[in-house]
Coordinates of C-alpha atoms in Angstrom, one line a residue:
Chain A
M27 CA 34.7 -2.5 25.6
K28 CA 35.4 -1.5 22.2
L29 CA 36.3 1.5 21.0
T30 CA 36.4 2.2 17.0
I31 CA 37.4 5.4 15.6
L32 CA 36.4 5.9 12.1
G33 CA 37.4 9.3 11.2
C34 CA 38.3 12.6 14.9
Y35 CA 39.4 14.9 12.8
A36 CA 37.2 18.4 13.0
A37 CA 35.3 21.0 9.9
T38 CA 35.6 19.2 6.5
P39 CA 37.7 15.9 5.3
R40 CA 40.0 14.6 3.0
T41 CA 41.9 12.1 1.4
I42 CA 43.9 11.3 4.9
T43 CA 41.5 12.3 7.6
N44 CA 37.7 11.2 8.2
P45 CA 35.0 13.9 9.7
T46 CA 33.8 13.2 13.7
S47 CA 32.2 9.2 13.8
Q48 CA 32.9 6.5 16.1
V49 CA 31.7 3.0 16.8
L50 CA 31.5 1.9 20.8
E51 CA 30.9 -2.1 21.1
I52 CA 30.1 -2.5 25.1
K53 CA 27.5 -5.8 26.2
N54 CA 27.6 -6.8 22.6
Q55 CA 25.5 -4.2 21.1
M56 CA 27.0 -1.9 18.9
F57 CA 26.7 1.8 18.6
L58 CA 27.3 4.7 16.1
I59 CA 28.1 7.9 17.1
D60 CA 27.5 10.6 15.2
C61 CA 27.9 10.2 11.3
G62 CA 30.5 12.6 9.4
E63 CA 31.0 12.6 5.6
G64 CA 32.4 9.1 4.1
T65 CA 31.3 7.3 7.7
Q66 CA 29.9 4.0 5.3
V67 CA 33.7 4.0 3.8
Q68 CA 34.8 4.2 7.2
L69 CA 32.5 1.5 8.0
R70 CA 33.1 -0.4 5.0
K71 CA 37.2 -0.3 5.3
H72 CA 36.9 -1.5 9.6
K73 CA 34.3 -4.9 8.3
I74 CA 32.2 -3.7 11.1
K75 CA 28.2 -5.1 9.8
F76 CA 26.2 -2.3 8.5
A77 CA 23.6 -4.6 10.6
R78 CA 25.3 -4.7 13.6
I79 CA 24.2 -0.9 13.4
N80 CA 20.7 -0.1 15.6
H81 CA 21.1 2.6 17.2
I82 CA 22.5 6.1 15.9
F83 CA 23.5 8.9 18.3
I84 CA 24.5 12.1 16.9
S85 CA 26.3 15.2 19.0
H86 CA 25.1 17.9 17.0
L87 CA 24.0 19.4 13.6
H88 CA 27.5 20.8 11.9
G89 CA 28.1 18.5 8.6
D90 CA 31.5 17.0 9.9
H91 CA 28.8 14.9 12.8
F92 CA 26.3 14.4 10.6
Y93 CA 26.3 14.9 6.9
G94 CA 26.6 10.7 6.6
L95 CA 23.7 9.5 8.1
V96 CA 21.5 10.3 5.4
G97 CA 24.0 9.0 3.5
L98 CA 24.5 5.9 4.8
I99 CA 19.9 5.4 6.3
S100 CA 19.7 5.3 2.0
T101 CA 22.5 2.8 1.6
F102 CA 21.1 0.6 4.2
M103 CA 17.7 0.8 2.1
L104 CA 19.7 -0.5 -0.8
L105 CA 21.7 -3.7 0.9
N106 CA 17.4 -4.6 2.0
R107 CA 17.8 -4.4 5.9
V108 CA 15.0 -4.9 8.1
N109 CA 16.2 -4.3 11.9
D110 CA 14.9 -1.2 12.8
L111 CA 17.0 1.8 12.9
H112 CA 16.6 4.3 16.2
V113 CA 17.6 7.4 15.5
Y114 CA 18.6 9.9 18.0
G115 CA 20.1 14.0 18.2
P116 CA 18.7 17.7 17.8
K117 CA 15.2 18.4 16.8
G118 CA 15.2 19.3 13.1
I119 CA 17.3 15.7 12.7
K120 CA 13.8 14.2 11.1
E121 CA 12.4 17.2 8.6
I122 CA 16.8 16.6 7.0
I123 CA 16.3 13.2 6.4
L124 CA 12.9 12.6 5.2
L125 CA 13.1 15.8 3.3
Q126 CA 15.7 13.7 1.4
L127 CA 14.5 10.4 1.9
K128 CA 11.0 12.5 -0.1
A129 CA 12.8 14.0 -3.1
S130 CA 14.5 10.9 -3.9
G131 CA 10.8 9.2 -4.3
S132 CA 12.2 6.8 -1.6
F133 CA 11.8 4.3 1.2
T134 CA 13.7 3.7 4.1
G135 CA 11.5 -0.7 4.3
Y136 CA 13.0 -0.9 7.3
N137 CA 11.4 0.9 10.4
L138 CA 13.2 4.6 10.3
Y139 CA 13.3 6.0 14.3
F140 CA 14.0 8.8 15.6
H141 CA 14.8 10.3 19.5
E142 CA 14.7 14.0 18.9
L143 CA 16.3 16.1 21.7
D144 CA 16.1 19.7 23.1
S145 CA 16.5 18.9 26.2
K146 CA 19.0 21.7 28.4
E147 CA 19.2 18.5 31.2
S148 CA 20.8 15.8 31.0
E149 CA 17.8 12.5 30.2
V150 CA 18.7 8.9 29.3
V151 CA 17.9 8.7 25.9
F152 CA 18.3 4.8 25.8
E153 CA 17.6 1.3 27.9
D154 CA 17.8 -2.1 28.0
D155 CA 18.4 -4.4 30.9
K156 CA 22.2 -4.4 29.2
V157 CA 23.6 -0.7 28.5
F158 CA 21.3 2.5 29.6
V159 CA 22.5 6.3 27.5
K160 CA 22.1 9.6 29.2
T161 CA 23.1 12.9 27.3
I162 CA 25.6 15.4 28.1
P163 CA 24.4 18.1 27.2
L164 CA 27.9 20.6 26.3
K165 CA 27.7 24.0 25.2
H166 CA 28.2 25.0 21.4
R167 CA 27.1 26.5 18.6
V168 CA 24.9 25.1 17.6
Y169 CA 22.5 22.5 20.1
T170 CA 24.7 20.2 21.0
N171 CA 25.1 16.7 23.2
G172 CA 27.9 14.5 24.4
Y173 CA 26.6 11.0 25.5
L174 CA 27.5 8.7 28.2
F175 CA 27.1 5.0 27.5
K176 CA 26.7 2.4 30.8
E177 CA 27.1 -0.8 30.9
K178 CA 24.2 -2.6 33.9
N179 CA 25.6 -5.0 35.3
T180 CA 22.8 -6.6 37.6
Q181 CA 24.8 -10.1 38.1
R182 CA 26.3 -11.4 40.4
K183 CA 29.6 -13.0 39.7
L184 CA 28.9 -16.8 40.8
N185 CA 31.2 -18.5 43.4
I186 CA 31.4 -21.7 41.5
E187 CA 34.0 -24.1 44.6
A188 CA 31.0 -22.6 47.0
V189 CA 28.3 -24.4 44.7
E190 CA 29.8 -27.2 43.9
K191 CA 30.3 -27.6 47.5
Y192 CA 26.9 -27.1 48.1
E193 CA 26.2 -30.0 46.0
I194 CA 23.7 -26.8 44.1
E195 CA 22.0 -27.9 40.9
T196 CA 22.7 -26.0 38.2
C197 CA 18.7 -24.8 37.0
Y198 CA 19.7 -22.6 40.5
Y199 CA 22.7 -20.8 38.6
Q200 CA 20.5 -17.7 37.2
K201 CA 18.1 -17.3 40.2
I202 CA 21.1 -17.0 42.0
K203 CA 23.3 -14.5 40.0
S204 CA 20.6 -13.0 40.5
G205 CA 20.7 -12.1 44.0
G206 CA 19.2 -15.5 45.2
N207 CA 19.1 -17.3 48.4
I208 CA 19.2 -21.6 48.4
T209 CA 17.8 -23.5 50.2
L210 CA 19.2 -26.5 50.4
D211 CA 16.7 -30.7 50.3
N212 CA 17.1 -30.2 54.6
G213 CA 15.9 -26.6 55.2
E214 CA 18.8 -25.0 55.6
I215 CA 18.7 -21.9 53.9
I216 CA 22.5 -20.4 52.5
Q217 CA 22.8 -16.7 52.3
N218 CA 23.4 -16.1 48.8
E219 CA 26.4 -13.6 49.1
L220 CA 28.1 -17.5 50.4
L221 CA 27.7 -18.5 46.9
T222 CA 28.7 -15.3 44.8
F223 CA 30.9 -12.6 43.7
D224 CA 30.1 -8.7 43.9
P225 CA 29.6 -8.6 39.8
E226 CA 31.5 -7.2 38.0
A227 CA 33.2 -2.8 37.7
E228 CA 29.8 -2.1 35.1
K229 CA 32.2 0.0 32.3
S230 CA 31.0 3.2 31.2
Y231 CA 31.9 5.8 28.6
A232 CA 31.5 8.9 27.9
F233 CA 32.2 11.3 24.6
C234 CA 32.1 15.3 24.9
S235 CA 32.2 16.9 20.9
D236 CA 31.9 19.1 20.0
T237 CA 31.8 21.7 23.6
L238 CA 33.4 24.4 25.2
Y239 CA 35.1 24.3 28.5
N240 CA 31.7 23.3 30.3
E241 CA 32.5 22.5 34.5
T242 CA 28.8 21.4 34.1
I243 CA 29.4 18.0 32.6
I244 CA 31.7 17.2 35.4
P245 CA 29.0 15.6 38.0
I246 CA 27.7 13.3 34.2
I247 CA 30.8 12.0 33.6
N248 CA 32.4 11.4 37.3
S249 CA 34.6 8.3 37.5
V250 CA 33.7 6.8 33.7
D251 CA 36.2 4.5 32.5
V252 CA 36.7 6.3 30.1
L253 CA 36.2 9.5 28.4
Y254 CA 36.6 10.9 25.4
H255 CA 36.4 14.2 24.4
E256 CA 36.8 17.0 21.9
S257 CA 40.6 18.8 22.1
T258 CA 40.4 20.4 18.8
F259 CA 43.3 23.4 19.5
L260 CA 46.7 23.6 21.5
E261 CA 46.8 25.7 23.9
S262 CA 49.6 28.6 21.2
E263 CA 45.3 28.6 19.8
A264 CA 43.1 28.2 23.0
H265 CA 41.5 32.2 21.8
L266 CA 40.4 29.9 18.7
A267 CA 38.7 27.7 20.9
E268 CA 37.0 30.4 23.2
K269 CA 36.0 32.0 20.3
T270 CA 34.7 29.0 18.0
M271 CA 33.1 27.3 21.1
H272 CA 35.5 24.3 21.7
T273 CA 38.5 22.9 23.6
T274 CA 42.2 22.8 23.9
A275 CA 43.6 19.3 24.7
I276 CA 45.0 21.4 28.5
Q277 CA 41.0 22.2 28.8
A278 CA 40.1 18.8 27.8
A279 CA 42.5 17.4 30.7
T280 CA 41.2 19.3 33.1
I281 CA 38.0 18.0 33.0
A282 CA 38.9 14.7 32.9
K283 CA 40.8 15.2 36.1
K284 CA 38.1 16.7 37.6
A285 CA 36.1 14.4 37.4
N286 CA 38.3 11.9 38.1
V287 CA 37.8 9.8 34.9
K288 CA 40.6 6.2 34.7
Q289 CA 41.7 7.4 31.1
L290 CA 40.9 9.9 29.1
V291 CA 40.7 10.0 24.2
I292 CA 41.1 13.1 22.9
G293 CA 40.6 13.6 19.4
H294 CA 39.1 16.4 16.9
Y295 CA 42.0 18.0 16.2
S296 CA 42.0 21.1 13.9
T297 CA 43.0 19.6 10.9
R298 CA 46.2 22.8 10.9
Y299 CA 47.9 21.0 12.9
G300 CA 51.0 18.0 11.0
N301 CA 51.2 16.6 14.5
I302 CA 49.0 15.3 16.5
E303 CA 51.1 13.8 19.2
L304 CA 51.6 17.9 20.6
F305 CA 48.0 16.9 21.9
K306 CA 49.2 14.5 23.8
E307 CA 52.0 15.8 25.0
E308 CA 49.3 19.2 26.5
A309 CA 47.5 16.8 28.0
Q310 CA 49.2 15.2 30.3
T311 CA 51.1 18.2 31.6
I312 CA 47.8 17.9 34.0
F313 CA 45.8 14.1 33.1
E314 CA 48.2 11.6 32.4
D315 CA 47.3 8.7 30.8
V316 CA 45.8 10.3 27.7
L317 CA 45.2 8.3 24.1
L318 CA 45.2 9.8 21.2
A319 CA 42.2 8.9 18.7
D320 CA 42.9 8.6 15.7
D321 CA 41.0 7.1 12.3
G322 CA 40.7 3.4 12.6
K323 CA 42.3 3.4 15.8
T324 CA 41.1 0.6 17.9
F325 CA 41.1 0.5 21.2
E326 CA 40.3 -2.0 23.6
F327 CA 39.5 -1.3 27.3
Q328 CA 38.8 -4.1 30.0
Chain B
M8 CA 38.7 20.2 -23.9
K9 CA 39.2 18.1 -20.4
L10 CA 36.9 15.4 -18.7
T11 CA 37.7 14.0 -15.3
I12 CA 35.7 11.6 -13.9
L13 CA 35.6 11.4 -9.9
G14 CA 33.1 8.3 -9.7
C15 CA 31.4 7.3 -12.0
Y16 CA 29.2 3.8 -10.0
A17 CA 26.5 3.4 -8.9
A18 CA 24.0 3.8 -6.0
T19 CA 26.1 3.1 -2.9
P20 CA 29.7 4.4 -2.0
R21 CA 32.1 2.3 -1.5
T22 CA 35.9 1.7 -0.5
I23 CA 37.1 1.0 -3.8
T24 CA 34.0 3.4 -6.0
N25 CA 33.2 5.9 -6.1
P26 CA 28.6 7.5 -6.8
T27 CA 28.5 9.8 -9.5
S28 CA 30.7 12.6 -10.5
Q29 CA 33.5 14.6 -12.8
V30 CA 34.6 17.7 -13.9
L31 CA 34.5 19.2 -17.9
E32 CA 37.2 21.6 -18.0
I33 CA 35.8 23.3 -21.6
K34 CA 37.1 27.1 -22.6
N35 CA 39.6 27.4 -19.7
Q36 CA 35.9 26.8 -17.0
M37 CA 35.4 24.2 -15.4
F38 CA 31.9 22.7 -14.5
L39 CA 30.2 20.5 -11.5
I40 CA 29.0 17.8 -13.2
D41 CA 26.8 15.4 -9.6
C42 CA 27.9 14.9 -6.5
G43 CA 27.5 12.2 -4.7
E44 CA 29.0 11.6 -1.4
G45 CA 32.7 11.8 -1.2
T46 CA 32.3 14.5 -3.9
Q47 CA 35.0 17.6 -1.9
V48 CA 37.1 14.7 -1.3
Q49 CA 37.8 13.5 -5.1
L50 CA 38.1 16.4 -5.5
R51 CA 41.2 16.9 -3.2
K52 CA 42.1 14.0 -4.7
H53 CA 42.8 14.4 -8.1
K54 CA 44.0 18.1 -6.4
I55 CA 41.3 19.7 -8.6
K56 CA 41.3 23.5 -7.4
F57 CA 38.0 24.3 -4.8
A58 CA 38.4 28.2 -6.0
R59 CA 37.9 26.8 -10.2
I60 CA 34.1 25.7 -9.6
N61 CA 31.1 27.9 -10.1
H62 CA 29.2 26.4 -11.5
I63 CA 27.8 22.4 -10.3
F64 CA 24.6 20.9 -12.7
I65 CA 23.2 18.4 -10.0
S66 CA 20.9 15.3 -12.6
H67 CA 18.9 14.4 -9.9
L68 CA 18.1 14.3 -6.5
H69 CA 19.3 10.4 -6.3
G70 CA 21.7 10.5 -3.1
D71 CA 24.3 9.1 -5.7
H72 CA 24.2 11.9 -7.2
F73 CA 23.8 14.6 -5.2
Y74 CA 24.5 13.5 -0.9
G75 CA 27.9 15.7 -1.2
L76 CA 26.5 18.8 -2.2
V77 CA 25.7 19.6 1.2
G78 CA 29.9 19.2 2.6
L79 CA 30.9 20.6 -0.7
I80 CA 29.4 24.0 0.1
S81 CA 30.1 23.9 3.8
T82 CA 34.2 23.4 3.1
F83 CA 34.3 26.3 0.2
M84 CA 32.2 28.1 3.7
L85 CA 35.1 27.6 5.5
L86 CA 37.8 27.4 3.3
N87 CA 36.3 30.8 2.6
R88 CA 35.3 31.6 -0.3
V89 CA 34.5 35.0 -2.2
N90 CA 33.4 33.3 -5.7
D91 CA 29.4 33.3 -6.5
L92 CA 28.0 29.7 -6.8
H93 CA 25.6 28.4 -9.0
V94 CA 24.1 25.2 -8.3
Y95 CA 21.6 24.3 -11.1
G96 CA 19.5 21.6 -10.5
P97 CA 15.8 19.5 -9.4
K98 CA 13.6 22.1 -8.0
G99 CA 13.2 21.1 -3.8
I100 CA 16.8 21.3 -4.4
K101 CA 17.6 24.9 -2.3
E102 CA 15.3 23.6 0.4
I103 CA 17.0 21.0 1.2
I104 CA 20.0 22.6 1.3
L105 CA 18.6 25.5 3.7
L106 CA 17.5 23.8 5.5
Q107 CA 20.3 21.8 6.2
L108 CA 22.5 24.9 6.2
K109 CA 19.9 27.3 8.5
A110 CA 20.5 23.8 10.9
S111 CA 24.2 24.0 11.2
G112 CA 23.6 28.1 11.8
S113 CA 26.3 28.9 9.4
F114 CA 25.8 31.1 6.5
T115 CA 27.6 30.6 3.6
G116 CA 30.0 34.5 3.3
Y117 CA 29.7 34.2 -0.6
N118 CA 26.3 34.2 -3.3
L119 CA 25.1 31.1 -2.9
Y120 CA 22.6 30.9 -6.3
F121 CA 20.3 28.6 -7.1
H122 CA 18.9 27.4 -9.8
E123 CA 15.7 25.7 -10.3
L124 CA 14.4 23.0 -12.5
D125 CA 11.2 21.3 -13.4
S126 CA 10.7 21.9 -17.0
K127 CA 10.1 18.7 -19.0
E128 CA 11.2 20.5 -22.7
S129 CA 14.8 21.0 -23.0
E130 CA 16.0 24.7 -22.2
V131 CA 19.2 26.7 -22.1
V132 CA 20.2 27.0 -18.1
F133 CA 23.3 28.4 -18.6
E134 CA 25.3 31.3 -20.8
D135 CA 27.8 32.6 -21.3
D136 CA 30.2 34.1 -24.1
K137 CA 31.7 30.8 -24.7
V138 CA 30.4 28.3 -23.4
F139 CA 26.6 27.0 -23.3
V140 CA 24.5 24.9 -21.0
K141 CA 21.4 23.5 -21.8
T142 CA 19.0 20.6 -20.0
I143 CA 18.2 17.1 -21.5
P144 CA 15.7 16.2 -20.3
L145 CA 15.7 12.1 -18.8
K146 CA 13.0 9.6 -17.8
H147 CA 13.8 8.1 -14.0
R148 CA 12.0 7.5 -11.7
V149 CA 12.2 11.0 -10.2
Y150 CA 12.3 13.9 -12.2
T151 CA 16.0 14.0 -13.7
N152 CA 18.2 16.1 -17.0
G153 CA 21.9 15.9 -18.1
Y154 CA 23.7 18.6 -19.4
L155 CA 25.1 19.3 -22.7
F156 CA 28.2 21.8 -22.9
K157 CA 28.8 23.3 -25.8
E158 CA 31.3 25.9 -27.2
K159 CA 30.5 28.9 -28.4
N160 CA 33.9 29.7 -31.3
T161 CA 32.7 32.7 -33.0
Q162 CA 36.0 34.0 -33.6
R163 CA 37.0 32.0 -37.2
K164 CA 40.9 32.3 -37.3
L165 CA 42.9 34.2 -38.4
N166 CA 45.3 33.2 -42.3
I167 CA 48.9 34.2 -40.4
E168 CA 50.8 35.0 -43.9
A169 CA 47.9 36.8 -46.2
V170 CA 47.2 39.2 -43.3
E171 CA 51.6 39.7 -43.0
K172 CA 51.0 39.9 -46.5
Y173 CA 48.8 42.7 -46.9
E174 CA 51.0 44.4 -44.0
I175 CA 47.5 44.8 -41.9
E176 CA 48.5 46.2 -37.7
T177 CA 48.1 44.0 -35.5
C178 CA 45.2 45.8 -34.1
Y179 CA 42.8 45.2 -36.7
Y180 CA 43.4 41.9 -35.6
Q181 CA 40.5 41.3 -33.4
K182 CA 38.3 43.3 -35.5
I183 CA 38.6 40.4 -38.8
K184 CA 38.9 37.3 -35.8
S185 CA 35.5 38.9 -36.2
G186 CA 34.6 38.6 -40.0
G187 CA 35.3 42.5 -40.7
N188 CA 36.8 43.3 -43.9
I189 CA 39.5 45.8 -43.9
T190 CA 40.1 49.0 -46.0
L191 CA 43.6 48.9 -47.1
D192 CA 45.1 52.4 -46.8
N193 CA 44.9 52.7 -50.8
G194 CA 41.2 52.2 -50.3
E195 CA 41.4 48.7 -51.5
I196 CA 39.1 47.0 -49.2
I197 CA 39.9 43.2 -48.4
Q198 CA 37.5 40.8 -47.4
N199 CA 37.4 38.8 -44.4
E200 CA 37.4 35.1 -46.2
L201 CA 40.6 36.0 -48.0
L202 CA 42.5 37.2 -44.3
T203 CA 40.7 34.4 -41.8
F204 CA 40.4 30.5 -41.9
D205 CA 36.4 29.1 -40.9
P206 CA 36.6 29.0 -37.1
E207 CA 37.3 26.0 -35.1
A208 CA 34.6 23.1 -34.5
E209 CA 32.4 24.1 -31.0
K210 CA 33.6 20.8 -29.2
S211 CA 30.0 19.7 -27.4
Y212 CA 30.0 16.9 -24.2
A213 CA 26.5 15.4 -23.6
F214 CA 26.8 13.8 -20.0
C215 CA 22.7 12.2 -19.5
S216 CA 22.2 9.5 -15.8
D217 CA 19.7 8.2 -15.1
T218 CA 18.3 6.8 -17.6
L219 CA 15.6 4.6 -18.8
Y220 CA 16.6 3.6 -23.1
N221 CA 15.1 7.8 -24.1
E222 CA 15.5 8.0 -27.8
T223 CA 13.6 11.8 -27.1
I224 CA 16.9 13.0 -26.4
I225 CA 18.5 12.1 -29.9
P226 CA 17.9 15.4 -31.3
I227 CA 19.3 17.5 -28.5
I228 CA 22.3 15.1 -28.2
N229 CA 22.8 15.1 -32.3
S230 CA 25.9 14.9 -32.9
V231 CA 28.0 15.7 -30.1
D232 CA 31.6 15.1 -29.9
V233 CA 31.2 13.5 -26.7
L234 CA 28.7 11.8 -25.2
Y235 CA 28.4 10.6 -21.3
H236 CA 25.6 8.4 -21.3
E237 CA 24.8 6.0 -17.8
S238 CA 25.4 2.0 -18.1
T239 CA 24.1 0.8 -14.9
F240 CA 23.3 -2.8 -16.3
L241 CA 24.9 -5.8 -18.9
E242 CA 22.4 -7.4 -21.4
S243 CA 21.9 -10.1 -19.3
E244 CA 20.4 -7.8 -16.5
A245 CA 18.3 -6.0 -19.0
H246 CA 15.0 -6.8 -17.5
L247 CA 16.6 -4.4 -14.2
A248 CA 17.5 -1.6 -16.3
E249 CA 13.9 -1.5 -17.5
K250 CA 13.1 -2.2 -13.3
T251 CA 15.0 0.7 -12.5
M252 CA 14.9 2.8 -15.2
H253 CA 18.3 2.2 -16.0
T254 CA 20.4 1.3 -19.5
T255 CA 22.0 -1.2 -20.1
A256 CA 25.4 -1.0 -22.4
I257 CA 24.0 -1.7 -25.4
Q258 CA 21.4 0.3 -25.1
A259 CA 23.5 3.5 -24.4
A260 CA 25.9 2.1 -27.1
T261 CA 22.4 2.4 -29.7
I262 CA 21.7 5.9 -28.8
A263 CA 25.4 6.9 -29.7
K264 CA 25.0 5.3 -32.5
K265 CA 21.7 7.3 -33.9
A266 CA 22.6 10.4 -32.1
N267 CA 25.8 10.1 -34.7
V268 CA 28.4 10.8 -31.4
K269 CA 32.5 10.9 -32.7
Q270 CA 32.4 9.1 -28.6
L271 CA 31.0 7.7 -26.2
V272 CA 31.7 7.3 -22.4
I273 CA 29.9 4.4 -20.2
G274 CA 29.3 4.8 -17.1
H275 CA 27.8 4.3 -13.6
Y276 CA 28.2 0.4 -13.2
S277 CA 26.0 -1.0 -11.2
T278 CA 28.6 -2.6 -8.2
R279 CA 27.8 -6.1 -8.7
Y280 CA 30.0 -6.4 -11.2
G281 CA 33.7 -7.3 -10.9
N282 CA 35.0 -6.7 -14.8
I283 CA 33.8 -3.3 -16.3
E284 CA 35.3 -4.3 -19.6
L285 CA 32.0 -6.3 -20.8
F286 CA 29.8 -3.1 -20.2
K287 CA 33.2 -1.5 -23.2
E288 CA 32.7 -5.2 -25.2
E289 CA 29.2 -4.9 -24.9
A290 CA 28.8 -1.6 -26.0
Q291 CA 30.7 -2.2 -29.2
T292 CA 29.2 -4.6 -30.8
I293 CA 26.7 -1.6 -31.4
F294 CA 29.7 1.9 -31.5
E295 CA 33.1 0.7 -32.2
D296 CA 34.6 4.5 -30.0
V297 CA 33.7 3.6 -26.6
L298 CA 35.4 4.4 -23.3
L299 CA 35.6 3.3 -20.5
A300 CA 34.5 5.1 -17.6
D301 CA 36.7 4.8 -14.1
D302 CA 37.1 7.2 -10.7
G303 CA 39.8 9.0 -11.8
K304 CA 40.3 8.9 -15.1
T305 CA 41.2 12.0 -16.6
F306 CA 40.2 12.3 -20.7
E307 CA 41.3 14.7 -23.3
F308 CA 38.7 15.4 -25.8
Q309 CA 41.6 17.0 -29.4

């Protein structure tokens, strides 16, 4: 599981910082999460192949989270994209994008699907045989969802020593990984647990931005491997966090601790701060394993 | 008259090139022309004060000319702008911007005026005591206007030697510059032409992008000091210019020559070309005084 931060600063793009966008690579699929202005340039800069992005998840309709989307969709068109593109985001996103494409007299050429969200309950919005994605309803000034990405690991791990001992042919390996027992030529039935180990742990990643401190998300993100949580302000500006419906570093860390997550990545820093290390220092007074997001940073989670 | 090129490449923003946007400074006013994605970052990079931009002219509703507008308008809001902002552009631009502001639950805080255009004839869209701006109807795949910016120089130039010779007090200087005669204490009338020189030439700048080769613009841009004309393709791709309704370097130069302009600036290069010097070489086979636009370049026109 690999996370590339394309941008992780709040409000306005600047010469040195970018608004929110990140790419999650999980089970060999790439998911783009949020798409602030300039995201397509950040994708190019970090050499992420446009064609590998087939699913884009937008948290909410504030500019610093989606003003780059229409440009990216247009660029896909100019690059003669053929793959379907799926966009998940708040109700209203489709009208905004289509109005602009219409005004430019353009057609995408590829299939563009919008999955508009308006539920206040957590729901599965994407699922295939390897991964599912669930919304995490957040509390912000406009309708906002975080997203939980979770691997589905239905395959058991082959015990090579055991299958060789029973001289089982390789053509049966898939059946064994899927949990089946094996009948040997002599009629003896070998139970699956003798031939396999438990599946590897299913990795999970929760993206939560933007939001007020909100304990109702804890059951949804409980025990995730990695939680990205916004941390717009330091404690000295806690009143601004409250007012603008954002979170402080300490609040983000409190959520991480209460949800018993393994690692916390913080970001969405207000551009008023010169030194983002202070966010880590404050968060670590509550929760130890804190990583600082920063534009261009890549995290590999084992 | 000063022109700063924020971006001058066609189609998609890249790490090294930006889509169309430029700032024209004329008579101490700043006009922003087009606003592709990333324009606000380019403005910051080139240290152009946001508060000095009160008028934005959009040529057409293709993304590489206006996808940065909504972000700029939002950033003005976040920076607590107070000045009115005027946006001139094709009919439809207001709905696109307001739909996005509405979705974000935001209000600009400052007055935002849209001047929507749909005329196929050239018309004056802005005028004050120093400058006027006129549309230049262009031929492109969607409704498109270029813009002609022209100084209004109604003031004659004071002949200091002459006014001192007649011992005229400084309080009469404004009257003289406005063309008035002076009656001396002895009753003698001094004609204005003895006290002044002709006004300085009125500077003019024409922005023409995007367009098919189009001679109907020649009377509008006739004899301008500086013509910026798109030049998306080299002659080897003339068929693509025709097909996509763009211009080649030679066609841009032909317009410059026929319109008897003083200088030609070319830009809006297709990103397929590695070396933009070739555009200059081709254009100069037709018209001598050619300048190459490039991102971050500033031209001072005396």
